[in-house]
Amino acid sequence: MTPAVAGTPARSVYSIARWTFVDSAGRYDIDLGNSYVPSRVLSDLTVPAGLRLDYGTDRGTPELRGRIAGLYGGRPESVTVTHGAQEALFLLFDVLLRPGDQVIAFNPGWQPLLDLPPRHGARVTVLPYGPDLTVDAAAVAAAADDRLRLIALNSPCNPTGRRVGEREVRALAALVAERDAYLLVDEEYAIDLSRSPAVGQDRVISVSGLSKTYGLPGLRTGWMYGAPELAEACAERKFLTSIANSVLCEALACSALDRHEDYVREYHRLCAPGLRLVEEWAARHPDAVRLVPPDGTPFAWIQLRTGEDSLTLCRRALEAGLLLTPGETMGSGEGFRLGFARDADTVREGLRRLDTVLLPDPGALPNNGRLPDA
């Protein structure tokens, strides 16, 4: 994707909704494509007895907002609970953006950060990452014009797995404060939100949720954390769309957050062996792929060196019953996202199938195509 110019909307190359819900639906039995840990079951959580199934509130229940604020070491007034982190992004764009405003985003990146701002009349300037797939604050400052309104980061990034450096974040926070703009940080994969750049910064906003590292996407529980007046403005717009989240889902979310440390331990337990297998696999195929070392994500960005675009490769992987996520759904055909927060046998079998489509000649596979034990 080339940087968007004035009046030209930035778009992802291929819809992730089409890939997830149409192209790949029902065609795989090994999932290394989704970006979250395996989904949990209802019995893992506590359903409160006597829960009254009323409308709830547009901001979220006080109990849940208090727990979320506690993750940041902040105040409930800074929190609005949303229908997943995706709704938080939509509400924030609606609050902050006006026609002609400039949004700076990055490629590859999460599709809504590229596709939603133009729907609010904003112009998106899409910047590439540096050679190490990190953000260069000086390049952002050079690209900012007099209508800069929002810098949208994803850290750790989906799909690159890379985290924006603290020095760069500080420089960007200073830039938006100077320009009367905002810095939005999608932190779905951040484990320790007490270190969020939104803490103590009125011009920095954090978005997160329970879908990715908790394995609870079915609760559709996300949030924004920022200046109280922004949280209130998002709640006003939420009332005009979905009114409120399900009080049942919010109660279950409280149950999950009460065991936050347990979820963190389980997350690390799941990620470590799968990542080791992926690292060993990539090391055996240096001419075909390059693994970008993930920085705290349950997936890795795999750059292709075969000359094949990732959508074609991922379509062929589906024929082998393997789900991957093509980079085209996030603005780049140069690589694909591979999730490894699975049990070792699942990762091993997925990589075996990937070998058959990445290197169709069995004689090209080391060790007769066998993957080592974790």
PDB file of C-alpha atoms in Angstrom, residues 63-288:
ATOM      1  CA  GLU A  63     -17.958  -2.897  39.014  1.00  0.00           C
ATOM      2  CA  LEU A  64     -16.402  -3.547  35.615  1.00  0.00           C
ATOM      3  CA  ARG A  65     -15.188   0.003  35.078  1.00  0.00           C
ATOM      4  CA  GLY A  66     -13.519  -0.102  38.474  1.00  0.00           C
ATOM      5  CA  ARG A  67     -11.665  -3.313  37.612  1.00  0.00           C
ATOM      6  CA  ILE A  68     -10.553  -1.949  34.222  1.00  0.00           C
ATOM      7  CA  ALA A  69      -9.378   1.320  35.788  1.00  0.00           C
ATOM      8  CA  GLY A  70      -7.413  -0.763  38.276  1.00  0.00           C
ATOM      9  CA  LEU A  71      -5.424  -2.320  35.423  1.00  0.00           C
ATOM     10  CA  TYR A  72      -4.164   1.167  34.583  1.00  0.00           C
ATOM     11  CA  GLY A  73      -3.918   2.396  38.152  1.00  0.00           C
ATOM     12  CA  GLY A  74      -6.465   5.058  37.213  1.00  0.00           C
ATOM     13  CA  ARG A  75     -10.032   6.180  37.774  1.00  0.00           C
ATOM     14  CA  PRO A  76     -13.326   4.650  36.578  1.00  0.00           C
ATOM     15  CA  GLU A  77     -14.237   8.053  35.115  1.00  0.00           C
ATOM     16  CA  SER A  78     -11.599   7.417  32.438  1.00  0.00           C
ATOM     17  CA  VAL A  79     -13.269   4.197  31.233  1.00  0.00           C
ATOM     18  CA  THR A  80     -16.101   3.487  28.822  1.00  0.00           C
ATOM     19  CA  VAL A  81     -16.873  -0.177  28.227  1.00  0.00           C
ATOM     20  CA  THR A  82     -17.609  -1.058  24.611  1.00  0.00           C
ATOM     21  CA  HIS A  83     -18.797  -3.938  22.471  1.00  0.00           C
ATOM     22  CA  GLY A  84     -15.274  -5.205  21.892  1.00  0.00           C
ATOM     23  CA  ALA A  85     -12.276  -2.966  21.233  1.00  0.00           C
ATOM     24  CA  GLN A  86     -13.568  -2.466  17.688  1.00  0.00           C
ATOM     25  CA  GLU A  87     -16.535  -0.436  18.908  1.00  0.00           C
ATOM     26  CA  ALA A  88     -14.160   1.656  21.016  1.00  0.00           C
ATOM     27  CA  LEU A  89     -12.233   2.562  17.861  1.00  0.00           C
ATOM     28  CA  PHE A  90     -15.419   3.477  16.021  1.00  0.00           C
ATOM     29  CA  LEU A  91     -16.713   5.647  18.859  1.00  0.00           C
ATOM     30  CA  LEU A  92     -13.391   7.442  19.248  1.00  0.00           C
ATOM     31  CA  PHE A  93     -13.177   8.178  15.538  1.00  0.00           C
ATOM     32  CA  ASP A  94     -16.714   9.569  15.664  1.00  0.00           C
ATOM     33  CA  VAL A  95     -15.861  11.756  18.656  1.00  0.00           C
ATOM     34  CA  LEU A  96     -12.514  13.050  17.428  1.00  0.00           C
ATOM     35  CA  LEU A  97     -12.585  13.252  13.623  1.00  0.00           C
ATOM     36  CA  ARG A  98     -14.064  15.860  11.343  1.00  0.00           C
ATOM     37  CA  PRO A  99     -13.890  16.187   7.531  1.00  0.00           C
ATOM     38  CA  GLY A 100     -10.411  17.165   6.412  1.00  0.00           C
ATOM     39  CA  ASP A 101      -8.655  16.037   9.591  1.00  0.00           C
ATOM     40  CA  GLN A 102      -5.416  14.114   9.170  1.00  0.00           C
ATOM     41  CA  VAL A 103      -4.922  10.677  10.692  1.00  0.00           C
ATOM     42  CA  ILE A 104      -1.492   9.047  10.608  1.00  0.00           C
ATOM     43  CA  ALA A 105      -1.478   5.237  10.614  1.00  0.00           C
ATOM     44  CA  PHE A 106       0.972   2.501   9.660  1.00  0.00           C
ATOM     45  CA  ASN A 107       1.249  -0.333   7.174  1.00  0.00           C
ATOM     46  CA  PRO A 108       0.865  -3.239   7.697  1.00  0.00           C
ATOM     47  CA  GLY A 109      -1.738  -2.587  10.338  1.00  0.00           C
ATOM     48  CA  TRP A 110      -5.123  -3.449  11.767  1.00  0.00           C
ATOM     49  CA  GLN A 111      -7.791  -2.848   9.120  1.00  0.00           C
ATOM     50  CA  PRO A 112     -10.142  -0.506  11.071  1.00  0.00           C
ATOM     51  CA  LEU A 113      -7.286   1.929  11.732  1.00  0.00           C
ATOM     52  CA  LEU A 114      -6.973   2.307   7.943  1.00  0.00           C
ATOM     53  CA  ASP A 115     -10.557   1.945   6.774  1.00  0.00           C
ATOM     54  CA  LEU A 116     -12.695   3.726   9.381  1.00  0.00           C
ATOM     55  CA  PRO A 117     -11.271   7.303   9.439  1.00  0.00           C
ATOM     56  CA  PRO A 118     -12.215   8.030   5.787  1.00  0.00           C
ATOM     57  CA  ARG A 119     -15.809   7.159   6.651  1.00  0.00           C
ATOM     58  CA  HIS A 120     -15.694  10.176   8.960  1.00  0.00           C
ATOM     59  CA  GLY A 121     -14.237  12.375   6.227  1.00  0.00           C
ATOM     60  CA  ALA A 122     -10.671  12.214   7.539  1.00  0.00           C
ATOM     61  CA  ARG A 123      -7.560  11.820   5.406  1.00  0.00           C
ATOM     62  CA  VAL A 124      -5.273   8.934   6.312  1.00  0.00           C
ATOM     63  CA  THR A 125      -1.543   9.254   5.792  1.00  0.00           C
ATOM     64  CA  VAL A 126      -0.191   5.703   5.820  1.00  0.00           C
ATOM     65  CA  LEU A 127       3.456   5.423   6.787  1.00  0.00           C
ATOM     66  CA  PRO A 128       5.655   2.350   6.390  1.00  0.00           C
ATOM     67  CA  TYR A 129       7.524   0.959   9.355  1.00  0.00           C
ATOM     68  CA  GLY A 130      11.281   1.197   9.511  1.00  0.00           C
ATOM     69  CA  PRO A 131      13.544  -1.723   8.527  1.00  0.00           C
ATOM     70  CA  ASP A 132      13.071  -3.278  11.980  1.00  0.00           C
ATOM     71  CA  LEU A 133       9.283  -2.774  11.729  1.00  0.00           C
ATOM     72  CA  THR A 134       9.225  -0.088  14.406  1.00  0.00           C
ATOM     73  CA  VAL A 135       7.838   3.453  14.371  1.00  0.00           C
ATOM     74  CA  ASP A 136      10.090   6.429  13.671  1.00  0.00           C
ATOM     75  CA  ALA A 137       8.726   9.465  15.532  1.00  0.00           C
ATOM     76  CA  ALA A 138      10.777  11.835  13.369  1.00  0.00           C
ATOM     77  CA  ALA A 139       9.131  10.436  10.222  1.00  0.00           C
ATOM     78  CA  VAL A 140       5.715  10.916  11.832  1.00  0.00           C
ATOM     79  CA  ALA A 141       6.493  14.533  12.669  1.00  0.00           C
ATOM     80  CA  ALA A 142       7.669  15.135   9.103  1.00  0.00           C
ATOM     81  CA  ALA A 143       4.429  13.673   7.700  1.00  0.00           C
ATOM     82  CA  ALA A 144       2.136  15.655  10.030  1.00  0.00           C
ATOM     83  CA  ASP A 145       0.362  18.619   8.474  1.00  0.00           C
ATOM     84  CA  ASP A 146      -1.611  21.506   9.963  1.00  0.00           C
ATOM     85  CA  ARG A 147      -4.776  19.350  10.214  1.00  0.00           C
ATOM     86  CA  LEU A 148      -3.196  16.567  12.245  1.00  0.00           C
ATOM     87  CA  ARG A 149      -5.850  15.218  14.581  1.00  0.00           C
ATOM     88  CA  LEU A 150      -4.901  11.650  15.417  1.00  0.00           C
ATOM     89  CA  ILE A 151      -1.921   9.302  15.359  1.00  0.00           C
ATOM     90  CA  ALA A 152      -3.115   5.689  15.494  1.00  0.00           C
ATOM     91  CA  LEU A 153      -0.706   3.111  16.862  1.00  0.00           C
ATOM     92  CA  ASN A 154      -1.090  -0.589  17.522  1.00  0.00           C
ATOM     93  CA  SER A 155       1.416  -1.715  20.162  1.00  0.00           C
ATOM     94  CA  PRO A 156       2.222  -4.560  20.284  1.00  0.00           C
ATOM     95  CA  CYS A 157       1.260  -4.482  16.631  1.00  0.00           C
ATOM     96  CA  ASN A 158      -1.167  -6.733  14.807  1.00  0.00           C
ATOM     97  CA  PRO A 159       0.217  -8.216  12.550  1.00  0.00           C
ATOM     98  CA  THR A 160       3.948  -7.463  12.968  1.00  0.00           C
ATOM     99  CA  GLY A 161       4.136  -8.426  16.641  1.00  0.00           C
ATOM    100  CA  ARG A 162       6.435  -5.453  17.304  1.00  0.00           C
ATOM    101  CA  ARG A 163       6.119  -2.932  20.131  1.00  0.00           C
ATOM    102  CA  VAL A 164       6.607   0.821  19.672  1.00  0.00           C
ATOM    103  CA  GLY A 165       9.655   1.950  21.657  1.00  0.00           C
ATOM    104  CA  GLU A 166       9.117   4.040  24.788  1.00  0.00           C
ATOM    105  CA  ARG A 167      11.244   6.903  23.468  1.00  0.00           C
ATOM    106  CA  GLU A 168       9.188   7.038  20.264  1.00  0.00           C
ATOM    107  CA  VAL A 169       5.924   6.980  22.221  1.00  0.00           C
ATOM    108  CA  ARG A 170       7.106   9.874  24.386  1.00  0.00           C
ATOM    109  CA  ALA A 171       8.042  11.857  21.277  1.00  0.00           C
ATOM    110  CA  LEU A 172       4.650  11.186  19.687  1.00  0.00           C
ATOM    111  CA  ALA A 173       2.827  12.135  22.907  1.00  0.00           C
ATOM    112  CA  ALA A 174       4.737  15.425  22.915  1.00  0.00           C
ATOM    113  CA  LEU A 175       3.867  15.995  19.244  1.00  0.00           C
ATOM    114  CA  VAL A 176       0.098  15.571  19.732  1.00  0.00           C
ATOM    115  CA  ALA A 177       0.149  17.784  22.824  1.00  0.00           C
ATOM    116  CA  GLU A 178       1.851  20.486  20.792  1.00  0.00           C
ATOM    117  CA  ARG A 179      -0.584  20.127  17.848  1.00  0.00           C
ATOM    118  CA  ASP A 180      -3.852  19.858  19.830  1.00  0.00           C
ATOM    119  CA  ALA A 181      -4.177  16.299  18.514  1.00  0.00           C
ATOM    120  CA  TYR A 182      -4.443  12.836  20.071  1.00  0.00           C
ATOM    121  CA  LEU A 183      -2.407   9.644  20.198  1.00  0.00           C
ATOM    122  CA  LEU A 184      -4.513   6.481  20.062  1.00  0.00           C
ATOM    123  CA  VAL A 185      -2.787   3.279  21.161  1.00  0.00           C
ATOM    124  CA  ASP A 186      -4.539  -0.028  20.472  1.00  0.00           C
ATOM    125  CA  GLU A 187      -3.164  -2.204  23.289  1.00  0.00           C
ATOM    126  CA  GLU A 188      -5.139  -5.423  22.870  1.00  0.00           C
ATOM    127  CA  TYR A 189      -1.932  -7.437  23.302  1.00  0.00           C
ATOM    128  CA  ALA A 190      -0.427  -5.436  26.169  1.00  0.00           C
ATOM    129  CA  ILE A 191      -0.198  -7.548  29.324  1.00  0.00           C
ATOM    130  CA  ASP A 192       0.706  -4.797  31.802  1.00  0.00           C
ATOM    131  CA  LEU A 193      -1.595  -1.825  31.233  1.00  0.00           C
ATOM    132  CA  SER A 194      -0.166   0.016  34.224  1.00  0.00           C
ATOM    133  CA  ARG A 195       2.651   0.921  31.791  1.00  0.00           C
ATOM    134  CA  SER A 196       0.246   2.241  29.153  1.00  0.00           C
ATOM    135  CA  PRO A 197       1.241   5.614  27.680  1.00  0.00           C
ATOM    136  CA  ALA A 198      -2.347   6.720  28.379  1.00  0.00           C
ATOM    137  CA  VAL A 199      -1.690   6.757  32.134  1.00  0.00           C
ATOM    138  CA  GLY A 200      -1.479  10.383  33.207  1.00  0.00           C
ATOM    139  CA  GLN A 201      -1.687  11.729  29.622  1.00  0.00           C
ATOM    140  CA  ASP A 202      -4.907  13.497  28.608  1.00  0.00           C
ATOM    141  CA  ARG A 203      -3.920  13.469  24.927  1.00  0.00           C
ATOM    142  CA  VAL A 204      -3.204   9.715  24.831  1.00  0.00           C
ATOM    143  CA  ILE A 205      -5.983   7.121  24.625  1.00  0.00           C
ATOM    144  CA  SER A 206      -5.728   3.378  25.233  1.00  0.00           C
ATOM    145  CA  VAL A 207      -8.040   0.790  23.684  1.00  0.00           C
ATOM    146  CA  SER A 208      -8.016  -2.819  24.853  1.00  0.00           C
ATOM    147  CA  GLY A 209     -10.261  -5.756  25.719  1.00  0.00           C
ATOM    148  CA  LEU A 210     -10.652  -9.385  26.740  1.00  0.00           C
ATOM    149  CA  SER A 211     -10.603 -11.003  23.305  1.00  0.00           C
ATOM    150  CA  LYS A 212      -6.943 -11.660  22.560  1.00  0.00           C
ATOM    151  CA  THR A 213      -4.820 -12.515  25.589  1.00  0.00           C
ATOM    152  CA  TYR A 214      -7.741 -13.679  27.738  1.00  0.00           C
ATOM    153  CA  GLY A 215      -9.271 -15.887  25.041  1.00  0.00           C
ATOM    154  CA  LEU A 216     -12.746 -14.400  25.580  1.00  0.00           C
ATOM    155  CA  PRO A 217     -13.767 -12.847  22.233  1.00  0.00           C
ATOM    156  CA  GLY A 218     -17.305 -14.169  22.671  1.00  0.00           C
ATOM    157  CA  LEU A 219     -17.879 -11.801  25.591  1.00  0.00           C
ATOM    158  CA  ARG A 220     -17.420  -8.862  23.176  1.00  0.00           C
ATOM    159  CA  THR A 221     -16.000  -6.802  26.036  1.00  0.00           C
ATOM    160  CA  GLY A 222     -13.576  -4.006  25.245  1.00  0.00           C
ATOM    161  CA  TRP A 223     -12.971  -0.481  26.468  1.00  0.00           C
ATOM    162  CA  MET A 224     -11.351   2.877  25.953  1.00  0.00           C
ATOM    163  CA  TYR A 225      -9.282   4.530  28.664  1.00  0.00           C
ATOM    164  CA  GLY A 226      -8.502   8.223  28.430  1.00  0.00           C
ATOM    165  CA  ALA A 227      -9.511  11.697  29.548  1.00  0.00           C
ATOM    166  CA  PRO A 228     -12.883  11.579  31.382  1.00  0.00           C
ATOM    167  CA  GLU A 229     -14.486  13.984  28.912  1.00  0.00           C
ATOM    168  CA  LEU A 230     -13.566  11.634  26.044  1.00  0.00           C
ATOM    169  CA  ALA A 231     -14.949   8.646  27.932  1.00  0.00           C
ATOM    170  CA  GLU A 232     -18.189  10.558  28.462  1.00  0.00           C
ATOM    171  CA  ALA A 233     -18.420  11.568  24.797  1.00  0.00           C
ATOM    172  CA  CYS A 234     -17.901   7.945  23.730  1.00  0.00           C
ATOM    173  CA  ALA A 235     -20.635   6.821  26.132  1.00  0.00           C
ATOM    174  CA  GLU A 236     -23.061   9.360  24.638  1.00  0.00           C
ATOM    175  CA  ARG A 237     -22.470   7.955  21.164  1.00  0.00           C
ATOM    176  CA  LYS A 238     -22.615   4.378  22.421  1.00  0.00           C
ATOM    177  CA  PHE A 239     -26.124   5.048  23.709  1.00  0.00           C
ATOM    178  CA  LEU A 240     -27.115   6.052  20.175  1.00  0.00           C
ATOM    179  CA  THR A 241     -25.766   2.791  18.717  1.00  0.00           C
ATOM    180  CA  SER A 242     -25.763  -0.273  20.984  1.00  0.00           C
ATOM    181  CA  ILE A 243     -27.078   1.512  24.163  1.00  0.00           C
ATOM    182  CA  ALA A 244     -25.032  -0.671  26.500  1.00  0.00           C
ATOM    183  CA  ASN A 245     -23.181  -3.954  26.693  1.00  0.00           C
ATOM    184  CA  SER A 246     -24.874  -7.092  27.974  1.00  0.00           C
ATOM    185  CA  VAL A 247     -24.924  -7.001  31.769  1.00  0.00           C
ATOM    186  CA  LEU A 248     -24.337 -10.765  31.687  1.00  0.00           C
ATOM    187  CA  CYS A 249     -21.176 -10.348  29.613  1.00  0.00           C
ATOM    188  CA  GLU A 250     -19.992  -7.523  31.858  1.00  0.00           C
ATOM    189  CA  ALA A 251     -20.502  -9.671  34.956  1.00  0.00           C
ATOM    190  CA  LEU A 252     -18.539 -12.485  33.330  1.00  0.00           C
ATOM    191  CA  ALA A 253     -15.832  -9.980  32.405  1.00  0.00           C
ATOM    192  CA  CYS A 254     -15.567  -9.016  36.084  1.00  0.00           C
ATOM    193  CA  SER A 255     -15.087 -12.700  36.877  1.00  0.00           C
ATOM    194  CA  ALA A 256     -12.225 -12.883  34.377  1.00  0.00           C
ATOM    195  CA  LEU A 257     -10.514  -9.724  35.630  1.00  0.00           C
ATOM    196  CA  ASP A 258     -10.695 -11.014  39.195  1.00  0.00           C
ATOM    197  CA  ARG A 259      -8.301 -13.744  37.967  1.00  0.00           C
ATOM    198  CA  HIS A 260      -6.111 -11.490  35.874  1.00  0.00           C
ATOM    199  CA  GLU A 261      -2.836 -12.949  37.128  1.00  0.00           C
ATOM    200  CA  ASP A 262      -4.016 -16.498  36.386  1.00  0.00           C
ATOM    201  CA  TYR A 263      -4.799 -15.482  32.810  1.00  0.00           C
ATOM    202  CA  VAL A 264      -1.377 -13.874  32.426  1.00  0.00           C
ATOM    203  CA  ARG A 265       0.357 -17.047  33.604  1.00  0.00           C
ATOM    204  CA  GLU A 266      -1.728 -19.188  31.253  1.00  0.00           C
ATOM    205  CA  TYR A 267      -0.965 -16.837  28.365  1.00  0.00           C
ATOM    206  CA  HIS A 268       2.778 -17.187  28.860  1.00  0.00           C
ATOM    207  CA  ARG A 269       2.440 -20.948  29.309  1.00  0.00           C
ATOM    208  CA  LEU A 270       0.646 -21.249  25.972  1.00  0.00           C
ATOM    209  CA  CYS A 271       2.939 -18.942  24.005  1.00  0.00           C
ATOM    210  CA  ALA A 272       6.398 -20.203  24.967  1.00  0.00           C
ATOM    211  CA  PRO A 273       6.452 -23.727  23.427  1.00  0.00           C
ATOM    212  CA  GLY A 274       4.599 -22.687  20.260  1.00  0.00           C
ATOM    213  CA  LEU A 275       6.951 -19.796  19.630  1.00  0.00           C
ATOM    214  CA  ARG A 276       9.935 -22.104  20.056  1.00  0.00           C
ATOM    215  CA  LEU A 277       8.545 -24.433  17.380  1.00  0.00           C
ATOM    216  CA  VAL A 278       7.933 -21.526  14.998  1.00  0.00           C
ATOM    217  CA  GLU A 279      11.463 -20.203  15.544  1.00  0.00           C
ATOM    218  CA  GLU A 280      12.935 -23.621  14.771  1.00  0.00           C
ATOM    219  CA  TRP A 281      10.717 -23.967  11.705  1.00  0.00           C
ATOM    220  CA  ALA A 282      11.713 -20.551  10.335  1.00  0.00           C
ATOM    221  CA  ALA A 283      15.394 -21.270  10.944  1.00  0.00           C
ATOM    222  CA  ARG A 284      15.117 -24.334   8.678  1.00  0.00           C
ATOM    223  CA  HIS A 285      13.705 -22.234   5.796  1.00  0.00           C
ATOM    224  CA  PRO A 286      15.859 -19.069   5.617  1.00  0.00           C
ATOM    225  CA  ASP A 287      15.472 -18.861   1.832  1.00  0.00           C
ATOM    226  CA  ALA A 288      11.669 -19.059   2.003  1.00  0.00           C
TER     227      ALA A 288
END
